[in-house]
Amino acid sequence: MGRGTVLGYEDLRGWIKALDKAGELKHILEPVDPILEMAEIADRVSKSGKRGGPAGGSALLFENVKGYPGSRVLMNQFGSERRMKLALEVDSLDDVAGRIEALLQLKSPEGLLGKLKMLPMLAEVGRFFPRTVTAKDAPCKQVILRENFSVLDFPVLQCWPLDGGRFITLPCVITRDPRSGKRNLGMYRMQVYDHQTTGMHWQRQKVAAEHLRERLRAAAVADASGDVTAARVRVMAETAGGTTAQNPVIALAQNKDRRLEVAVVIGTDPATTFSAIVPAPPEVEEFVIAGFLRQMPVDLVQCETVDLQVPANAEIVLEGYVELDELRMEGPFGDHTGFYTMEEEYPVFHITCITHRKDPVYAATIVGKPPMEDAWMGKAVERIFLPLMRLTLPEIVDINLPVEGVFHNLMIVSIRKSYAGQARKVMHGIWALGQAMFTKCILVVDEDCDVQDVGEVTLRVTNNIDPERDIQFTMGPIDSLDHASRLPNYGSKMGIDATRKWKAEGFTRPWPQMIGMDPSTRARVDAIWKKLGLD
Ligand SMILES: Cc1cc2nc3c(=O)[nH]c(=O)nc-3n(C[C@H](O)[C@H](O)[C@H](O)COP(=O)(O)O)c2cc1C
Ligand SMILES: [Mn+2]
């Protein structure tokens, strides 16, 4: 594998070919129904490692889709560590972190030699930024449907028996910040309501939800005296104190438009799809992240009916808008927590145009009780974000988000402790760091504890704490999927300081050594180990 041998995948088809070549793809020729059956198959394959097979099994290409002759559905494309590395074209996920670290360490070059040494890095930076191509060079425009189209012409899955319907599960949703003009790519599931309408499940703390609120603030300024529907009041209640009159976006108030334009792409090259789940700072365009990951720019093309650009190589593009004051019940949906998320109101996506490649491949995933495909995507995020977390919290040595903690429920973090109270400072830092705000439980251990070894962590944490003394509770925003918090989206979090306690923290008893054999005894036993025949 490695960067030298593979050049970024152009599109989903290039990626499917690479999966095939690597022996990572199973072609399913048996007829399979997108209603529940595909999910059941993908679930079993995802959990195959538990029964002794390779963890995460293979990617699946369903080529005989019940009710959809000629259609193909790709699932589980990211569903193992090996495929995740193949997708990002690295031998180790820490390689990506290494490339980010190298970039972050950029300093002014010294002398001509220093400048020359920097050239390859600058050339690399040039590859990050998206390029614009014309419609005739955009495969996603091979078929353009402006009327009588139906999103149900694609084999949209129903994942679990109690789901509220069929859901688009791997959509890359593109919106534009009305203020900065920056584009965002986020993955938010979409429940199909009818042929041209879906839900838009962006949770309130996500970037696209903020784009909608920006539009709403502007519109509300425009007709401050006008009628405000109940739905709008509800969304308004989520905005910063609802003080729209003082909002600095007066210029936007001229805009009478009641919509936020949205484009959705399904089936792109793996770096672009992956970039949609990355918890990037709002100011960073995911298209640049995708360019960085695949070391090749993303080609974008202008949409037909909205002023947005989409990856030109996408299999399927849905263009449309969200009305500023429309909400509709979404769900239930069998979620990645292992529970169903119950019905809740979310914005509604109205499709104005569908474009697609000839014979498009529909890309899907399912979420549910872990481990699932998203476990591997999450692990990649964990590795890639470590250097970025260290920018703010340099004492962090390593982190582990165990898959069963479904990312936001549990983070284990080891730190190099240099002063009293530092473990608590790290907890608060994590709760302040982008989407890490959702972390319900944080365990902090000393640097000599391997956080990837959950057994070792259990031993340290339970031995090292005086619970009442070492547990830190706080309140804050909670993931929308949490079913236990006292209020939706708001509740408590807990940090456990399992580091060794210092005198400076009021601990005056001696702290014992951990047990370990001395090196010379180990060496002597190593020397005779084979003879003992104990292996
Ligand atoms: C398969 C999958 C489905 C997801 N579904 C949703 C969803 O329905 N709503 C949501 O807010 N986030 C969802 N996420 C998480 C977001 O994609 C993630 O938080 C991302 O960083 C959001 O992008 P943003 O920061 O640009 O808003 C999903 C992630 C994955 C991997
Ligand atoms: Mn984003």
mmCIF file with all atom_site columns, C-alpha atoms in Angstrom, residues 350-456:
data_model
loop_
_atom_site.group_PDB
_atom_site.id
_atom_site.type_symbol
_atom_site.label_atom_id
_atom_site.label_alt_id
_atom_site.label_comp_id
_atom_site.label_asym_id
_atom_site.label_entity_id
_atom_site.label_seq_id
_atom_site.pdbx_PDB_ins_code
_atom_site.Cartn_x
_atom_site.Cartn_y
_atom_site.Cartn_z
_atom_site.occupancy
_atom_site.B_iso_or_equiv
_atom_site.pdbx_formal_charge
_atom_site.auth_seq_id
_atom_site.auth_comp_id
_atom_site.auth_asym_id
_atom_site.auth_atom_id
_atom_site.pdbx_PDB_model_num
ATOM 1   C CA . HIS A 1 350 ? -37.047 19.586 -0.540  1.00 0.00 ? 350 HIS A CA 1
ATOM 2   C CA . ILE A 1 351 ? -35.365 18.207 -3.643  1.00 0.00 ? 351 ILE A CA 1
ATOM 3   C CA . THR A 1 352 ? -35.406 20.454 -6.713  1.00 0.00 ? 352 THR A CA 1
ATOM 4   C CA . CYS A 1 353 ? -33.212 18.392 -9.029  1.00 0.00 ? 353 CYS A CA 1
ATOM 5   C CA . ILE A 1 354 ? -31.416 15.066 -9.107  1.00 0.00 ? 354 ILE A CA 1
ATOM 6   C CA . THR A 1 355 ? -28.313 14.480 -11.193 1.00 0.00 ? 355 THR A CA 1
ATOM 7   C CA . HIS A 1 356 ? -26.423 11.209 -11.361 1.00 0.00 ? 356 HIS A CA 1
ATOM 8   C CA . ARG A 1 357 ? -23.922 9.116  -13.238 1.00 0.00 ? 357 ARG A CA 1
ATOM 9   C CA . LYS A 1 358 ? -25.115 6.455  -15.617 1.00 0.00 ? 358 LYS A CA 1
ATOM 10  C CA . ASP A 1 359 ? -25.838 3.295  -13.609 1.00 0.00 ? 359 ASP A CA 1
ATOM 11  C CA . PRO A 1 360 ? -25.071 4.995  -10.299 1.00 0.00 ? 360 PRO A CA 1
ATOM 12  C CA . VAL A 1 361 ? -23.701 2.997  -7.398  1.00 0.00 ? 361 VAL A CA 1
ATOM 13  C CA . TYR A 1 362 ? -25.693 3.751  -4.245  1.00 0.00 ? 362 TYR A CA 1
ATOM 14  C CA . ALA A 1 363 ? -23.470 3.969  -1.147  1.00 0.00 ? 363 ALA A CA 1
ATOM 15  C CA . ALA A 1 364 ? -24.903 3.101  2.250   1.00 0.00 ? 364 ALA A CA 1
ATOM 16  C CA . THR A 1 365 ? -23.989 2.121  5.772   1.00 0.00 ? 365 THR A CA 1
ATOM 17  C CA . ILE A 1 366 ? -25.914 0.993  8.792   1.00 0.00 ? 366 ILE A CA 1
ATOM 18  C CA . VAL A 1 367 ? -25.450 1.986  12.380  1.00 0.00 ? 367 VAL A CA 1
ATOM 19  C CA . GLY A 1 368 ? -26.547 -0.028 15.399  1.00 0.00 ? 368 GLY A CA 1
ATOM 20  C CA . LYS A 1 369 ? -25.027 -1.912 18.275  1.00 0.00 ? 369 LYS A CA 1
ATOM 21  C CA . PRO A 1 370 ? -21.222 -1.648 17.924  1.00 0.00 ? 370 PRO A CA 1
ATOM 22  C CA . PRO A 1 371 ? -18.987 -2.742 16.349  1.00 0.00 ? 371 PRO A CA 1
ATOM 23  C CA . MET A 1 372 ? -20.303 -1.416 13.064  1.00 0.00 ? 372 MET A CA 1
ATOM 24  C CA . GLU A 1 373 ? -18.670 0.232  10.084  1.00 0.00 ? 373 GLU A CA 1
ATOM 25  C CA . ASP A 1 374 ? -18.658 3.637  11.791  1.00 0.00 ? 374 ASP A CA 1
ATOM 26  C CA . ALA A 1 375 ? -16.469 2.201  14.576  1.00 0.00 ? 375 ALA A CA 1
ATOM 27  C CA . TRP A 1 376 ? -13.554 2.182  12.131  1.00 0.00 ? 376 TRP A CA 1
ATOM 28  C CA . MET A 1 377 ? -14.299 5.660  10.851  1.00 0.00 ? 377 MET A CA 1
ATOM 29  C CA . GLY A 1 378 ? -14.383 6.846  14.458  1.00 0.00 ? 378 GLY A CA 1
ATOM 30  C CA . LYS A 1 379 ? -11.053 5.205  15.215  1.00 0.00 ? 379 LYS A CA 1
ATOM 31  C CA . ALA A 1 380 ? -9.525  7.000  12.231  1.00 0.00 ? 380 ALA A CA 1
ATOM 32  C CA . VAL A 1 381 ? -10.888 10.306 13.552  1.00 0.00 ? 381 VAL A CA 1
ATOM 33  C CA . GLU A 1 382 ? -9.408  9.481  16.970  1.00 0.00 ? 382 GLU A CA 1
ATOM 34  C CA . ARG A 1 383 ? -5.926  8.955  15.500  1.00 0.00 ? 383 ARG A CA 1
ATOM 35  C CA . ILE A 1 384 ? -6.045  11.909 13.125  1.00 0.00 ? 384 ILE A CA 1
ATOM 36  C CA . PHE A 1 385 ? -7.307  14.368 15.731  1.00 0.00 ? 385 PHE A CA 1
ATOM 37  C CA . LEU A 1 386 ? -4.753  13.525 18.400  1.00 0.00 ? 386 LEU A CA 1
ATOM 38  C CA . PRO A 1 387 ? -2.164  16.048 17.110  1.00 0.00 ? 387 PRO A CA 1
ATOM 39  C CA . LEU A 1 388 ? -4.866  18.699 16.825  1.00 0.00 ? 388 LEU A CA 1
ATOM 40  C CA . MET A 1 389 ? -6.013  18.079 20.408  1.00 0.00 ? 389 MET A CA 1
ATOM 41  C CA . ARG A 1 390 ? -2.397  18.407 21.510  1.00 0.00 ? 390 ARG A CA 1
ATOM 42  C CA . LEU A 1 391 ? -2.298  21.939 20.110  1.00 0.00 ? 391 LEU A CA 1
ATOM 43  C CA . THR A 1 392 ? -4.616  22.992 22.930  1.00 0.00 ? 392 THR A CA 1
ATOM 44  C CA . LEU A 1 393 ? -3.755  20.286 25.451  1.00 0.00 ? 393 LEU A CA 1
ATOM 45  C CA . PRO A 1 394 ? -0.060  19.492 24.912  1.00 0.00 ? 394 PRO A CA 1
ATOM 46  C CA . GLU A 1 395 ? 0.117   17.241 27.985  1.00 0.00 ? 395 GLU A CA 1
ATOM 47  C CA . ILE A 1 396 ? -2.032  14.602 26.254  1.00 0.00 ? 396 ILE A CA 1
ATOM 48  C CA . VAL A 1 397 ? -0.008  11.481 25.481  1.00 0.00 ? 397 VAL A CA 1
ATOM 49  C CA . ASP A 1 398 ? -2.702  9.279  23.952  1.00 0.00 ? 398 ASP A CA 1
ATOM 50  C CA . ILE A 1 399 ? -6.467  8.874  23.813  1.00 0.00 ? 399 ILE A CA 1
ATOM 51  C CA . ASN A 1 400 ? -8.832  5.952  23.364  1.00 0.00 ? 400 ASN A CA 1
ATOM 52  C CA . LEU A 1 401 ? -12.519 6.163  22.563  1.00 0.00 ? 401 LEU A CA 1
ATOM 53  C CA . PRO A 1 402 ? -13.597 2.550  23.083  1.00 0.00 ? 402 PRO A CA 1
ATOM 54  C CA . VAL A 1 403 ? -16.024 1.481  20.382  1.00 0.00 ? 403 VAL A CA 1
ATOM 55  C CA . GLU A 1 404 ? -18.646 0.430  22.927  1.00 0.00 ? 404 GLU A CA 1
ATOM 56  C CA . GLY A 1 405 ? -18.553 3.951  24.328  1.00 0.00 ? 405 GLY A CA 1
ATOM 57  C CA . VAL A 1 406 ? -20.007 5.035  20.963  1.00 0.00 ? 406 VAL A CA 1
ATOM 58  C CA . PHE A 1 407 ? -17.536 7.927  20.775  1.00 0.00 ? 407 PHE A CA 1
ATOM 59  C CA . HIS A 1 408 ? -19.333 10.472 22.856  1.00 0.00 ? 408 HIS A CA 1
ATOM 60  C CA . ASN A 1 409 ? -19.918 8.353  25.953  1.00 0.00 ? 409 ASN A CA 1
ATOM 61  C CA . LEU A 1 410 ? -16.354 7.514  26.957  1.00 0.00 ? 410 LEU A CA 1
ATOM 62  C CA . MET A 1 411 ? -12.870 8.922  26.388  1.00 0.00 ? 411 MET A CA 1
ATOM 63  C CA . ILE A 1 412 ? -9.784  7.567  28.085  1.00 0.00 ? 412 ILE A CA 1
ATOM 64  C CA . VAL A 1 413 ? -6.874  9.968  28.058  1.00 0.00 ? 413 VAL A CA 1
ATOM 65  C CA . SER A 1 414 ? -3.318  9.691  29.366  1.00 0.00 ? 414 SER A CA 1
ATOM 66  C CA . ILE A 1 415 ? -1.423  12.823 30.340  1.00 0.00 ? 415 ILE A CA 1
ATOM 67  C CA . ARG A 1 416 ? 2.051   13.890 31.328  1.00 0.00 ? 416 ARG A CA 1
ATOM 68  C CA . LYS A 1 417 ? 1.153   15.502 34.644  1.00 0.00 ? 417 LYS A CA 1
ATOM 69  C CA . SER A 1 418 ? 3.284   18.454 35.697  1.00 0.00 ? 418 SER A CA 1
ATOM 70  C CA . TYR A 1 419 ? 1.142   20.342 38.163  1.00 0.00 ? 419 TYR A CA 1
ATOM 71  C CA . ALA A 1 420 ? -1.659  19.912 40.656  1.00 0.00 ? 420 ALA A CA 1
ATOM 72  C CA . GLY A 1 421 ? -5.172  19.732 39.228  1.00 0.00 ? 421 GLY A CA 1
ATOM 73  C CA . GLN A 1 422 ? -3.963  19.120 35.680  1.00 0.00 ? 422 GLN A CA 1
ATOM 74  C CA . ALA A 1 423 ? -6.249  16.115 35.087  1.00 0.00 ? 423 ALA A CA 1
ATOM 75  C CA . ARG A 1 424 ? -9.269  18.324 35.757  1.00 0.00 ? 424 ARG A CA 1
ATOM 76  C CA . LYS A 1 425 ? -7.906  21.035 33.516  1.00 0.00 ? 425 LYS A CA 1
ATOM 77  C CA . VAL A 1 426 ? -7.619  18.449 30.728  1.00 0.00 ? 426 VAL A CA 1
ATOM 78  C CA . MET A 1 427 ? -11.231 17.325 31.262  1.00 0.00 ? 427 MET A CA 1
ATOM 79  C CA . HIS A 1 428 ? -12.509 20.862 30.925  1.00 0.00 ? 428 HIS A CA 1
ATOM 80  C CA . GLY A 1 429 ? -10.297 21.386 27.902  1.00 0.00 ? 429 GLY A CA 1
ATOM 81  C CA . ILE A 1 430 ? -11.839 18.352 26.213  1.00 0.00 ? 430 ILE A CA 1
ATOM 82  C CA . TRP A 1 431 ? -15.362 19.505 27.047  1.00 0.00 ? 431 TRP A CA 1
ATOM 83  C CA . ALA A 1 432 ? -14.481 22.789 25.362  1.00 0.00 ? 432 ALA A CA 1
ATOM 84  C CA . LEU A 1 433 ? -13.026 21.235 22.217  1.00 0.00 ? 433 LEU A CA 1
ATOM 85  C CA . GLY A 1 434 ? -15.482 21.139 19.298  1.00 0.00 ? 434 GLY A CA 1
ATOM 86  C CA . GLN A 1 435 ? -17.534 17.969 19.175  1.00 0.00 ? 435 GLN A CA 1
ATOM 87  C CA . ALA A 1 436 ? -15.561 16.547 22.112  1.00 0.00 ? 436 ALA A CA 1
ATOM 88  C CA . MET A 1 437 ? -18.027 18.694 24.103  1.00 0.00 ? 437 MET A CA 1
ATOM 89  C CA . PHE A 1 438 ? -20.378 15.700 23.947  1.00 0.00 ? 438 PHE A CA 1
ATOM 90  C CA . THR A 1 439 ? -18.035 13.397 25.890  1.00 0.00 ? 439 THR A CA 1
ATOM 91  C CA . LYS A 1 440 ? -20.122 12.037 28.759  1.00 0.00 ? 440 LYS A CA 1
ATOM 92  C CA . CYS A 1 441 ? -17.327 10.317 30.723  1.00 0.00 ? 441 CYS A CA 1
ATOM 93  C CA . ILE A 1 442 ? -13.615 11.148 30.639  1.00 0.00 ? 442 ILE A CA 1
ATOM 94  C CA . LEU A 1 443 ? -11.056 8.961  32.399  1.00 0.00 ? 443 LEU A CA 1
ATOM 95  C CA . VAL A 1 444 ? -7.672  10.587 32.930  1.00 0.00 ? 444 VAL A CA 1
ATOM 96  C CA . VAL A 1 445 ? -4.665  8.383  33.687  1.00 0.00 ? 445 VAL A CA 1
ATOM 97  C CA . ASP A 1 446 ? -0.917  8.980  33.964  1.00 0.00 ? 446 ASP A CA 1
ATOM 98  C CA . GLU A 1 447 ? 1.332   8.755  30.924  1.00 0.00 ? 447 GLU A CA 1
ATOM 99  C CA . ASP A 1 448 ? 2.701   5.299  31.804  1.00 0.00 ? 448 ASP A CA 1
ATOM 100 C CA . CYS A 1 449 ? -0.761  3.730  31.411  1.00 0.00 ? 449 CYS A CA 1
ATOM 101 C CA . ASP A 1 450 ? -1.511  2.354  27.926  1.00 0.00 ? 450 ASP A CA 1
ATOM 102 C CA . VAL A 1 451 ? -4.980  3.739  27.239  1.00 0.00 ? 451 VAL A CA 1
ATOM 103 C CA . GLN A 1 452 ? -5.507  1.250  24.413  1.00 0.00 ? 452 GLN A CA 1
ATOM 104 C CA . ASP A 1 453 ? -5.387  -1.563 26.992  1.00 0.00 ? 453 ASP A CA 1
ATOM 105 C CA . VAL A 1 454 ? -8.811  -1.336 28.620  1.00 0.00 ? 454 VAL A CA 1
ATOM 106 C CA . GLY A 1 455 ? -7.841  -3.993 31.213  1.00 0.00 ? 455 GLY A CA 1
ATOM 107 C CA . GLU A 1 456 ? -4.873  -1.913 32.336  1.00 0.00 ? 456 GLU A CA 1
#
